[in-house]
Tab-separated table of C-alpha atoms in Angstrom:
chain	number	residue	atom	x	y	z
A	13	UNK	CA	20.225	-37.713	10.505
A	14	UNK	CA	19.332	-37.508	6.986
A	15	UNK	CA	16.591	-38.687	5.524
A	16	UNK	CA	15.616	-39.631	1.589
A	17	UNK	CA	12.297	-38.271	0.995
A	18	UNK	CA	10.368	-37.943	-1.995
A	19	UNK	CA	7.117	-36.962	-0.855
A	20	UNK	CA	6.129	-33.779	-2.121
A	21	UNK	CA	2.556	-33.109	-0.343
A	22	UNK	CA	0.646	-31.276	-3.119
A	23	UNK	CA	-2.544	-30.863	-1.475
A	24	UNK	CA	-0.439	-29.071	1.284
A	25	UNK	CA	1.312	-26.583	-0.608
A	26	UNK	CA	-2.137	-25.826	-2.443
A	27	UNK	CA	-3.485	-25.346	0.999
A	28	UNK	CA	-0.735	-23.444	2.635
A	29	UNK	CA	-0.384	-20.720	-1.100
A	30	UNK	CA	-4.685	-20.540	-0.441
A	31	UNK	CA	-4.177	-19.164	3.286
A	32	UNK	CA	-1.175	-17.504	2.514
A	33	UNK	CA	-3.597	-15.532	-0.790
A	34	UNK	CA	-6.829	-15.375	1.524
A	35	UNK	CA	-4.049	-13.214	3.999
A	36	UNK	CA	-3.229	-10.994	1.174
A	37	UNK	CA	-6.695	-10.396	-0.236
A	38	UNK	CA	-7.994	-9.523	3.325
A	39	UNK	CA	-4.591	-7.173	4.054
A	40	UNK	CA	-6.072	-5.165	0.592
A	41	UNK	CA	-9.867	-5.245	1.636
A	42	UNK	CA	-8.080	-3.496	4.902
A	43	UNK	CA	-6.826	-0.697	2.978
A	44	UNK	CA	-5.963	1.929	3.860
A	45	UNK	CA	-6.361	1.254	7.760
A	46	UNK	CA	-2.909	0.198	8.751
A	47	UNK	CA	-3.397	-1.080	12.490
A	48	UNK	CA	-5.974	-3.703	10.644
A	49	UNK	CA	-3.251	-4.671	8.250
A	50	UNK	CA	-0.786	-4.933	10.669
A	51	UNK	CA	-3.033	-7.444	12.961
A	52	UNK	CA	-3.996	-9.237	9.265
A	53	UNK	CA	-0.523	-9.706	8.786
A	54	UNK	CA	0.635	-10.664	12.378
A	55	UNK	CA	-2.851	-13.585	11.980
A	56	UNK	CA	-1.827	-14.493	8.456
A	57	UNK	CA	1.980	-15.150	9.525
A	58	UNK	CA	0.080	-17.214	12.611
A	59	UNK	CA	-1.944	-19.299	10.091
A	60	UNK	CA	1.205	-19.898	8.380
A	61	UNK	CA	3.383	-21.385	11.728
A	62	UNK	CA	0.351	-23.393	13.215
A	63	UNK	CA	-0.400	-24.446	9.396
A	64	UNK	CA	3.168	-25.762	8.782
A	65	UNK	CA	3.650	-27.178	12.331
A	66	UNK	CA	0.117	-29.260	11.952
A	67	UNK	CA	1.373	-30.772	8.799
A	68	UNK	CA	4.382	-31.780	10.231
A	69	UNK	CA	2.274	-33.346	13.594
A	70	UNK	CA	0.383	-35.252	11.037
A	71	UNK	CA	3.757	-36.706	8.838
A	72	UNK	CA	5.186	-37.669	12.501
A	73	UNK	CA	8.067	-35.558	11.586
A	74	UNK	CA	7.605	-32.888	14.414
A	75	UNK	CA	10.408	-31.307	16.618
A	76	UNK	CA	11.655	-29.110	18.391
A	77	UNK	CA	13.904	-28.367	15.962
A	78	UNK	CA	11.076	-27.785	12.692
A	79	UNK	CA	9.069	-25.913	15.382
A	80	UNK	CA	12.027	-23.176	15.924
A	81	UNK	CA	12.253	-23.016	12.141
A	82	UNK	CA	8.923	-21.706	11.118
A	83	UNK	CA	8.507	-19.604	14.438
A	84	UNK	CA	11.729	-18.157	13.352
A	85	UNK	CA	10.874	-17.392	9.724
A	86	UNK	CA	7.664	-16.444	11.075
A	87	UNK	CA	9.108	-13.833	12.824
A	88	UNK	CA	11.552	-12.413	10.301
A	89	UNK	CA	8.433	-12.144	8.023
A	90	UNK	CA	6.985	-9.679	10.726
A	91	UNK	CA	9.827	-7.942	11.357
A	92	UNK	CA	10.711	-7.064	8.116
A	93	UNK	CA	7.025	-5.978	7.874
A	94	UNK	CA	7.770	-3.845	10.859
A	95	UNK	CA	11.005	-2.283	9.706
A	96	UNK	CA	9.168	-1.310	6.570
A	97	UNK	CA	5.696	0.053	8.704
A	98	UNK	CA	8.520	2.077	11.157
A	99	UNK	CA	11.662	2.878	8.844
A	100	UNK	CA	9.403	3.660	5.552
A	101	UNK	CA	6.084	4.578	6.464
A	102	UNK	CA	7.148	5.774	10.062
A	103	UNK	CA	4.108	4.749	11.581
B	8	UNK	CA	34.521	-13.837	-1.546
B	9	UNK	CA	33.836	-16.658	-3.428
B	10	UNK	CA	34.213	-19.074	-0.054
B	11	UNK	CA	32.209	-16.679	1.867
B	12	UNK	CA	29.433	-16.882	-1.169
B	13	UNK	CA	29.508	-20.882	-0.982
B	14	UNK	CA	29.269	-21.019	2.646
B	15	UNK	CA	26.466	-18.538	2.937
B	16	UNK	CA	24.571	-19.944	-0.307
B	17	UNK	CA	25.544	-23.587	-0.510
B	18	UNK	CA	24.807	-26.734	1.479
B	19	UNK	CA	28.417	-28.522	1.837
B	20	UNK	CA	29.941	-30.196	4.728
B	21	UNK	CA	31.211	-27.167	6.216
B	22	UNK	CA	28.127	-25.504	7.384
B	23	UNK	CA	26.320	-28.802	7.902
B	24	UNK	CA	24.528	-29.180	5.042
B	25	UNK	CA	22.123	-25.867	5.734
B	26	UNK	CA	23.063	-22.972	4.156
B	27	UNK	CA	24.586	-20.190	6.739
B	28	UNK	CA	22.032	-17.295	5.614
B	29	UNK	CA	19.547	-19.925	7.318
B	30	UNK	CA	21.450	-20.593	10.077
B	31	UNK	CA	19.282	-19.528	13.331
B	32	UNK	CA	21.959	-17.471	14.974
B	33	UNK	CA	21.877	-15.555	11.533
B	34	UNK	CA	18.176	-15.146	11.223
B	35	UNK	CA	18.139	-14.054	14.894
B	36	UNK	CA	20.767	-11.609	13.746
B	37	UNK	CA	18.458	-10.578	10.716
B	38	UNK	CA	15.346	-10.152	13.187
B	39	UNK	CA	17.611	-7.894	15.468
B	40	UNK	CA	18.832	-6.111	12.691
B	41	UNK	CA	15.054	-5.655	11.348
B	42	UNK	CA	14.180	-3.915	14.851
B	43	UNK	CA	16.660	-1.755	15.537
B	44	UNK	CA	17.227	-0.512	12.168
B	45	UNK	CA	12.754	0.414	11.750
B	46	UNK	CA	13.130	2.279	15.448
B	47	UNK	CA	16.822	4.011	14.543
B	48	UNK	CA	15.173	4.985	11.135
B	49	UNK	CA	11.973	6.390	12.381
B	50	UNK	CA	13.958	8.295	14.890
B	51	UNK	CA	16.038	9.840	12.056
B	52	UNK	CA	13.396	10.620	10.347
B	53	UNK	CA	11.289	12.678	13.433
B	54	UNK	CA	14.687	14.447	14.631
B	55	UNK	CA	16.070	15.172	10.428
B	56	UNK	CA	13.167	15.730	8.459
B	57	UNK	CA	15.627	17.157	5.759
B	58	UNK	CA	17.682	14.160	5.757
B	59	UNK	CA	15.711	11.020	5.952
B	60	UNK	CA	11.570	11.271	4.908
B	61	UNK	CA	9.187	10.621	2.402
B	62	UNK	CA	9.911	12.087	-0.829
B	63	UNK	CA	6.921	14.099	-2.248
B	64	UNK	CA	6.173	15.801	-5.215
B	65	UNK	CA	2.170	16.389	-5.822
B	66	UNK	CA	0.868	19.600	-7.109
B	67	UNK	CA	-2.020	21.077	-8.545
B	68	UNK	CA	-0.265	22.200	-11.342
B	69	UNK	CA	0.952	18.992	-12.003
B	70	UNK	CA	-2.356	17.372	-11.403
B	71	UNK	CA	-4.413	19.269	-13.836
B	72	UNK	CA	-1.454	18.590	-16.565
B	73	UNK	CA	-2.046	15.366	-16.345
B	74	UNK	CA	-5.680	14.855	-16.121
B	75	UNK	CA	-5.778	17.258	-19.283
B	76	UNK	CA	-3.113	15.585	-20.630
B	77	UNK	CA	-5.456	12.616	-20.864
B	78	UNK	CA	-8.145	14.242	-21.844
B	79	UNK	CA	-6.764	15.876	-24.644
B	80	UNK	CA	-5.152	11.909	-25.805
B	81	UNK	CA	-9.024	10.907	-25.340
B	82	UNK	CA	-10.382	13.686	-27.876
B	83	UNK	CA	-11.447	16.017	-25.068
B	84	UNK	CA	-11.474	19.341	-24.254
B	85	UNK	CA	-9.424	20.647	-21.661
B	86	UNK	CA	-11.096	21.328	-17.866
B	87	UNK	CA	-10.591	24.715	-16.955
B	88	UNK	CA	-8.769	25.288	-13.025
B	89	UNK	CA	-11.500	26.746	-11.144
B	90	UNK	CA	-10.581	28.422	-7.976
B	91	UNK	CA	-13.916	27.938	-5.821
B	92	UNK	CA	-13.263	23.920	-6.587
B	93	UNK	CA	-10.105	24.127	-4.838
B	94	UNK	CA	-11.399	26.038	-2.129
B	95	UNK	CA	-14.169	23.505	-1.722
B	96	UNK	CA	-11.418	20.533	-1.981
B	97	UNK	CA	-9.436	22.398	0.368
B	98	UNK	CA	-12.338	22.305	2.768
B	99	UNK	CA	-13.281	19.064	1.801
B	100	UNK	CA	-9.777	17.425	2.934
B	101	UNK	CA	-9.576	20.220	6.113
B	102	UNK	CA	-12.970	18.343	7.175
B	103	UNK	CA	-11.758	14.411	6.410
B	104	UNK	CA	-8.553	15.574	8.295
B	105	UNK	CA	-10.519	17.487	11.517
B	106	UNK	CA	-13.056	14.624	11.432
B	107	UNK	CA	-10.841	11.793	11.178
B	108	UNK	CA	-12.783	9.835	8.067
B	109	UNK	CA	-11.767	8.632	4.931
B	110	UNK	CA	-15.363	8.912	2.614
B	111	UNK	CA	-16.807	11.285	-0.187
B	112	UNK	CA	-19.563	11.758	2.804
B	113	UNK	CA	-18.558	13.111	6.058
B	114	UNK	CA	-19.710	10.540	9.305
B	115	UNK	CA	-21.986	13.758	9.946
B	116	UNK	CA	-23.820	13.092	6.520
B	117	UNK	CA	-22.381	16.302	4.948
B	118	UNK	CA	-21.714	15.006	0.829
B	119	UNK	CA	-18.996	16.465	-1.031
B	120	UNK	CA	-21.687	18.820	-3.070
B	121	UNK	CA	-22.360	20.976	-0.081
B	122	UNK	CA	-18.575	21.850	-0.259
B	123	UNK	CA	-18.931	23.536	-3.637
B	124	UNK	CA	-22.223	25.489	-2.801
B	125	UNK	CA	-20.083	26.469	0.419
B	126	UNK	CA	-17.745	27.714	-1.949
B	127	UNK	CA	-19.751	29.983	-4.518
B	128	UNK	CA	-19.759	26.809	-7.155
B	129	UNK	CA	-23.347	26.086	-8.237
B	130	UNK	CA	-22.887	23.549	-10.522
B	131	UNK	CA	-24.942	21.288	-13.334
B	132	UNK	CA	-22.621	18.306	-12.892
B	133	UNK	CA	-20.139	17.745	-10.480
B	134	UNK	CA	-17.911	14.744	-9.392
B	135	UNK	CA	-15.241	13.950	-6.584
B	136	UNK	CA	-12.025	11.875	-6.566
B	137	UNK	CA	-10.134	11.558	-3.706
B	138	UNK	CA	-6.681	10.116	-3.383
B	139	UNK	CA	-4.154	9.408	-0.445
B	140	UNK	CA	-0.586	7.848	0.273
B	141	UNK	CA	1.063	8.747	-2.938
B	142	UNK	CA	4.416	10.202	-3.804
B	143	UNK	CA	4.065	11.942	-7.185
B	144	UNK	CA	1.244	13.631	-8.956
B	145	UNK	CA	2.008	10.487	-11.701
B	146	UNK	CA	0.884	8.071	-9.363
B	147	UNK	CA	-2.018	9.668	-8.270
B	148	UNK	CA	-3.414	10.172	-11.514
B	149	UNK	CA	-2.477	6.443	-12.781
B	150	UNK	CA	-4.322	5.387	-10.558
B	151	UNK	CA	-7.311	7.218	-10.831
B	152	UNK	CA	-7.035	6.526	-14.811
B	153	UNK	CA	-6.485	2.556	-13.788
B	154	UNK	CA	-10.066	2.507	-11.884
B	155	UNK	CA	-13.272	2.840	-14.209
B	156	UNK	CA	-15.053	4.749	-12.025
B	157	UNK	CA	-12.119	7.676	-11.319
B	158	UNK	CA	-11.404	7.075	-15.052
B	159	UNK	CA	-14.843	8.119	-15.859
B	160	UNK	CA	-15.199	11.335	-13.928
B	161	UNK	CA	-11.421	12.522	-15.583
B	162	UNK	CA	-12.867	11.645	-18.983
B	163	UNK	CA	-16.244	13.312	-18.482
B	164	UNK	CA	-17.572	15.460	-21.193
B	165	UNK	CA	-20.248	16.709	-18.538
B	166	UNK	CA	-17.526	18.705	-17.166
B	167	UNK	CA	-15.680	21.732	-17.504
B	168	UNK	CA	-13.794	22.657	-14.431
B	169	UNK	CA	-11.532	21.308	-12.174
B	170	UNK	CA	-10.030	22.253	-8.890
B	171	UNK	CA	-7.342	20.472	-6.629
B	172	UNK	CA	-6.450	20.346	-2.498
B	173	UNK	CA	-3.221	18.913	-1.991
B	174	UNK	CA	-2.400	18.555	1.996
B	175	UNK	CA	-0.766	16.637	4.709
B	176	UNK	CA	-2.175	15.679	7.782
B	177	UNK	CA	-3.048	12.692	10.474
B	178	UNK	CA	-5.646	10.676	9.362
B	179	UNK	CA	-6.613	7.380	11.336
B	180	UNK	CA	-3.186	7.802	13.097
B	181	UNK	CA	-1.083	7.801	9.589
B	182	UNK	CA	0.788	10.898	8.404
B	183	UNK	CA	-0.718	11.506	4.812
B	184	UNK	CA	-0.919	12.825	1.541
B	185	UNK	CA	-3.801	13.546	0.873
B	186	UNK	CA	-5.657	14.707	-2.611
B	187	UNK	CA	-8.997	15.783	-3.346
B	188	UNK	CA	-9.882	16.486	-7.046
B	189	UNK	CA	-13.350	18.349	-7.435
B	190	UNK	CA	-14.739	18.151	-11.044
B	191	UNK	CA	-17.916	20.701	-11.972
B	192	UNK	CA	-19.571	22.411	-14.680
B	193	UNK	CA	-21.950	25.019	-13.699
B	194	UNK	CA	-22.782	26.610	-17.520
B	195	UNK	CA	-26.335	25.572	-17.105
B	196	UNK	CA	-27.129	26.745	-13.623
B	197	UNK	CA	-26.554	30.180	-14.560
B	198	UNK	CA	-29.299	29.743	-17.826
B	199	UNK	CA	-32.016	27.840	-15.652
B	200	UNK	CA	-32.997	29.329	-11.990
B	201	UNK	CA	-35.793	27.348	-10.711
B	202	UNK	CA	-36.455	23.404	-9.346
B	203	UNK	CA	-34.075	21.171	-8.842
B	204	UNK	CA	-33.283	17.506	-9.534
B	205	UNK	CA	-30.697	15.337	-8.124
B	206	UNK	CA	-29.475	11.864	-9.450
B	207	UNK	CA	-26.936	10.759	-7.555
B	208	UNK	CA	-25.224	7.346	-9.605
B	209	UNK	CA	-22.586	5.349	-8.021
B	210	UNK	CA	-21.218	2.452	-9.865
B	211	UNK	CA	-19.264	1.729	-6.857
B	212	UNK	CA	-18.122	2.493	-3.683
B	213	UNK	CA	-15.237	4.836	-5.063
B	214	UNK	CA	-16.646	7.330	-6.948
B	215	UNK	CA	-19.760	9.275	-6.929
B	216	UNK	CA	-21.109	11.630	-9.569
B	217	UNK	CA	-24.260	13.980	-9.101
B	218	UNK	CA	-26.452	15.541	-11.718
B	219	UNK	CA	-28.393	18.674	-11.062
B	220	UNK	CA	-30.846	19.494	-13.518
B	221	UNK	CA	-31.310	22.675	-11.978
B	222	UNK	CA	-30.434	24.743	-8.815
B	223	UNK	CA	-29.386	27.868	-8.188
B	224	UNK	CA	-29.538	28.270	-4.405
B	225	UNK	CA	-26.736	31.080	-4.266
B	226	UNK	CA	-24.881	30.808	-1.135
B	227	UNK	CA	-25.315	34.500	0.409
B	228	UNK	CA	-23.399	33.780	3.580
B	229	UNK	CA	-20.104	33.036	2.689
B	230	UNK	CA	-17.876	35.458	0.753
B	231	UNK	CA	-15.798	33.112	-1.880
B	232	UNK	CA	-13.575	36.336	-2.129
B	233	UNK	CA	-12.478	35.917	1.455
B	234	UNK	CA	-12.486	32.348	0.747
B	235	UNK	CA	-9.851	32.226	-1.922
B	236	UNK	CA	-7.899	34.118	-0.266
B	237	UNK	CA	-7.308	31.676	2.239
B	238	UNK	CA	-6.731	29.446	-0.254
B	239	UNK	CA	-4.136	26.171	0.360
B	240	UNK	CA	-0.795	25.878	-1.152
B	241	UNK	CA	-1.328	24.158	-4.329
B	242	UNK	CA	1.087	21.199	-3.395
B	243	UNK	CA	3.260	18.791	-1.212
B	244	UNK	CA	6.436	19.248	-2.416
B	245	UNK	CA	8.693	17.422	0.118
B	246	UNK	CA	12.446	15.932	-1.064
B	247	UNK	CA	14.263	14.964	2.145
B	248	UNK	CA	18.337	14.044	0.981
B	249	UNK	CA	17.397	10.138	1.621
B	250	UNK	CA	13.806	9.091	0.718
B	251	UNK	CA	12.807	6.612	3.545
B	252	UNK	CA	10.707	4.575	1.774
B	253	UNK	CA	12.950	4.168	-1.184
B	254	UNK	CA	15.327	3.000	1.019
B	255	UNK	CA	13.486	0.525	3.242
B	256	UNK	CA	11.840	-0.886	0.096
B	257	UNK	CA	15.165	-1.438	-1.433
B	258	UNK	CA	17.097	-3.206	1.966
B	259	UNK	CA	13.273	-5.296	2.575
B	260	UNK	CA	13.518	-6.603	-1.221
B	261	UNK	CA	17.922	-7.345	-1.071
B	262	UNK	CA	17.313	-9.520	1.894
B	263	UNK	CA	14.272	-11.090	1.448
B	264	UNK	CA	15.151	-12.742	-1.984
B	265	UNK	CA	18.757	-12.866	-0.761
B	266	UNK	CA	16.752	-15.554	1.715
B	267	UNK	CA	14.364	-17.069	-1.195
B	268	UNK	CA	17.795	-17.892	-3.496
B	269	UNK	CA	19.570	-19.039	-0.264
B	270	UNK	CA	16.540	-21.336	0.422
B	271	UNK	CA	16.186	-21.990	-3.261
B	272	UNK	CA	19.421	-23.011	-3.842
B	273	UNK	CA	19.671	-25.214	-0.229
B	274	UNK	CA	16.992	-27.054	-1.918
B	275	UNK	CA	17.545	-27.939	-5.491
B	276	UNK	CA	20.658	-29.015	-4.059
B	277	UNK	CA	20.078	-31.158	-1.901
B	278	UNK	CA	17.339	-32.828	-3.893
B	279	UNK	CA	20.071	-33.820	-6.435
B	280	UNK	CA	22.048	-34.740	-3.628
B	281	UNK	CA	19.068	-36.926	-2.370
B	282	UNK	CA	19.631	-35.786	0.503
B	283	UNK	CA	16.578	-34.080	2.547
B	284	UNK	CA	17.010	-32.507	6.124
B	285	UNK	CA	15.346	-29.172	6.743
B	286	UNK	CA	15.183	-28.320	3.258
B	287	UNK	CA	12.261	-30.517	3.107
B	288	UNK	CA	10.158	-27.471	4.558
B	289	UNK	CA	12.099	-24.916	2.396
B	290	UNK	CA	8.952	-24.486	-0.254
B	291	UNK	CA	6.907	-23.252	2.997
B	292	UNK	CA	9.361	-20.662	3.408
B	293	UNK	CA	9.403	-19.356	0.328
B	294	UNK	CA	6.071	-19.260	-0.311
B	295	UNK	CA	5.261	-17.416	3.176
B	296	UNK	CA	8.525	-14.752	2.271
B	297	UNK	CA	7.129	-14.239	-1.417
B	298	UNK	CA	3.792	-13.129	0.256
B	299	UNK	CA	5.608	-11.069	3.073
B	300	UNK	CA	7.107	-9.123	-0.357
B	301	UNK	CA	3.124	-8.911	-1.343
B	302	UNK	CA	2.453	-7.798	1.482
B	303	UNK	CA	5.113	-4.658	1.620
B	304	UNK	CA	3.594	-3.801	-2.057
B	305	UNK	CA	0.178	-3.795	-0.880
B	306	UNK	CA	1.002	-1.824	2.626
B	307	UNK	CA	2.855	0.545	0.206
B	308	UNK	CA	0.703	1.913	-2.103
B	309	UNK	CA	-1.675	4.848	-1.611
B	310	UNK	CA	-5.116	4.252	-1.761
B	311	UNK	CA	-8.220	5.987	-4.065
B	312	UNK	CA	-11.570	6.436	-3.319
């Protein structure tokens, strides 16, 4: 089941932290129109899933498993963003 | 406490080598939690007002302490509060509201200056700031002194008076806060009465400032007596016995980097382990949950134009 692995795909992570900034910049250029921030941030939590999951198609490493992961991460990222957006804001 | 702790935080044999907090069952738990608790809280918050809301404190008086406040620590003189500046903010933030738009100029081409000769102000040099989505008269004027261009109209000399509209209302679907700040000086329009000349400089899309070298176009229609009578209240003064935001700010920012240490710590230990399972992908995670924090700071803050 376990598996030593010392790969540490640099090019990747400097990929995935430029999407991840690119999501951010356009969520401020958005301001102060919050139904375009929430699709920005519902896209940029996308980019992030089909991102993480392509990487993994390409290492040969994908399952069901890694796929539930980041779709489940995915969506606590949203939903906190709703609770916020609902709770705080009360959009 | 301290078994609970390791299990939730640790990778051991008892939870399988992933920490519990990560743990789908949990996270579904967190997601459910997430859902109910924005709905239950925005329900609270339409039915108790009083109890659960936004906490607000912005007032004129407030406002023009502060922006002479900074005046006075940049070597200026003082703006005086004029009253036919706050009716033409008032009016100014009654049309953004009615008309939906967030601008200095209406979508119906009407400019900010055509609110102050509505309201008896002929001025020499006037300026507009406009601010929305903020809790405090501090935060407004922080960030107005944080952007050159807002900066530059509070630290005028060209100016003399000020006047303030503080309201709520809907705008693009959002209940707001909104604050227009309408800087003048009209102590030359009064010595010169004929020709006018209009410079209109923007250094950016957030502030405008227009010099008149001369007009005097008295505005014979409108009675600014009648006016300033029906002027606003001069603040949003709001302080509900739970602030909302506060709250959801705090819970968002517990769990979130209760999740980053939990992955964190799932993965430095396993690496000394030498031992890699799903922790391999941890670094994704926390990366995309850092920027979901981002993103609650950004989808926060109010906004200045």
């Amino acid at each position: 089941m376990y598996i030593k692995s010392n790969n540490i795909d640099l090019e990747y992570y400097i990929s995935l932290i430029f999407i991840l900034s690119l999501g951010l910049f356009f969520i401020i250029l958005a301001s102060p129109n919050k139904n375009l921030q929430l699709i920005l941030v519902l896209l940029t939590t996308l980019f992030y899933i089909v991102f993480g999951l392509a990487h993994h198609l390409i290492n040969h490493d994908l399952n069901i498993k890694v796929v539930v992961q980041y779709v489940i991460i995915g969506a606590l990222g949203v939903t906190v963003i709703f609770f916020f957006l609902k709770g705080g804001l009360g959009l | 406490m301290k078994e609970i702790l390791h299990h939730l935080f640790i990778p051991r044999e008892s939870n399988n080598y992933r920490v519990k907090l990560l743990h789908q069952t949990t996270l579904l738990l967190f997601i459910v939690f997430f859902i109910i608790g924005g709905l239950l809280l925005n329900l609270t918050k339409t039915k108790y007002p009083s109890v659960l809301g936004i906490s607000t404190n912005v007032t004129s008086e407030q406002l023009i302490t502060l922006v002479n406040q900074k005046r006075q620590e940049n070597g200026l003189p003082p703006l005086s509060f004029s009253p036919e500046l706050a009716v033409a903010a008032r009016d100014k933030a009654n049309d953004m509201l009615s008309k939906n738009y967030w601008a200095h100029n209406s979508p119906d081409g009407k400019t900010p200056w055509e609110f102050f000769k509505e309201a008896g102000y002929n001025y020499v040099y006037a300026g507009e700031n406009l601010a929305r989505g903020f809790n405090t008269s501090l935060d407004v004027t922080n960030a107005w002194m944080a952007s050159p261009t807002h900066r530059a109209n509070m630290l005028s000399s060209n100016y003399s008076d000020v006047g303030f509209a503080v309201v709520t209302g809907n705008l693009s679907g959002e209940e707001t806060v909104l604050v227009v700040e309408e800087f003048g000086n009209r102590a030359l329009a009064a010595l010169s009465p004929q020709g006018e000349s209009r410079s209109l400089s923007s250094s950016s899309n957030n502030s405008q400032e227009i010099t008149l070298k001369k007009e005097v176009a008295v505005n014979p229609n409108r009675s600014v007596q009648s006016s300033l009578k029906a002027s606003p209240p001069s603040g949003v003064k709001n302080l509900p016995l739970v602030d909302s935001l506060h709250l959801t700010t705090n819970i968002v920012n517990f769990i979130i980097l209760m999740f980053i240490l939990a992955l964190i710590s799932e993965t430095i230990i396993l690496e000394r382990r030498k031992i890699v399972s799903f922790a391999e992908h941890n670094p994704d995670h926390i990366l995309f949950l850092i920027s979901v924090l981002l993103m609650i700071v950004i989808l926060g803050r109010g906004v200045i134009l």
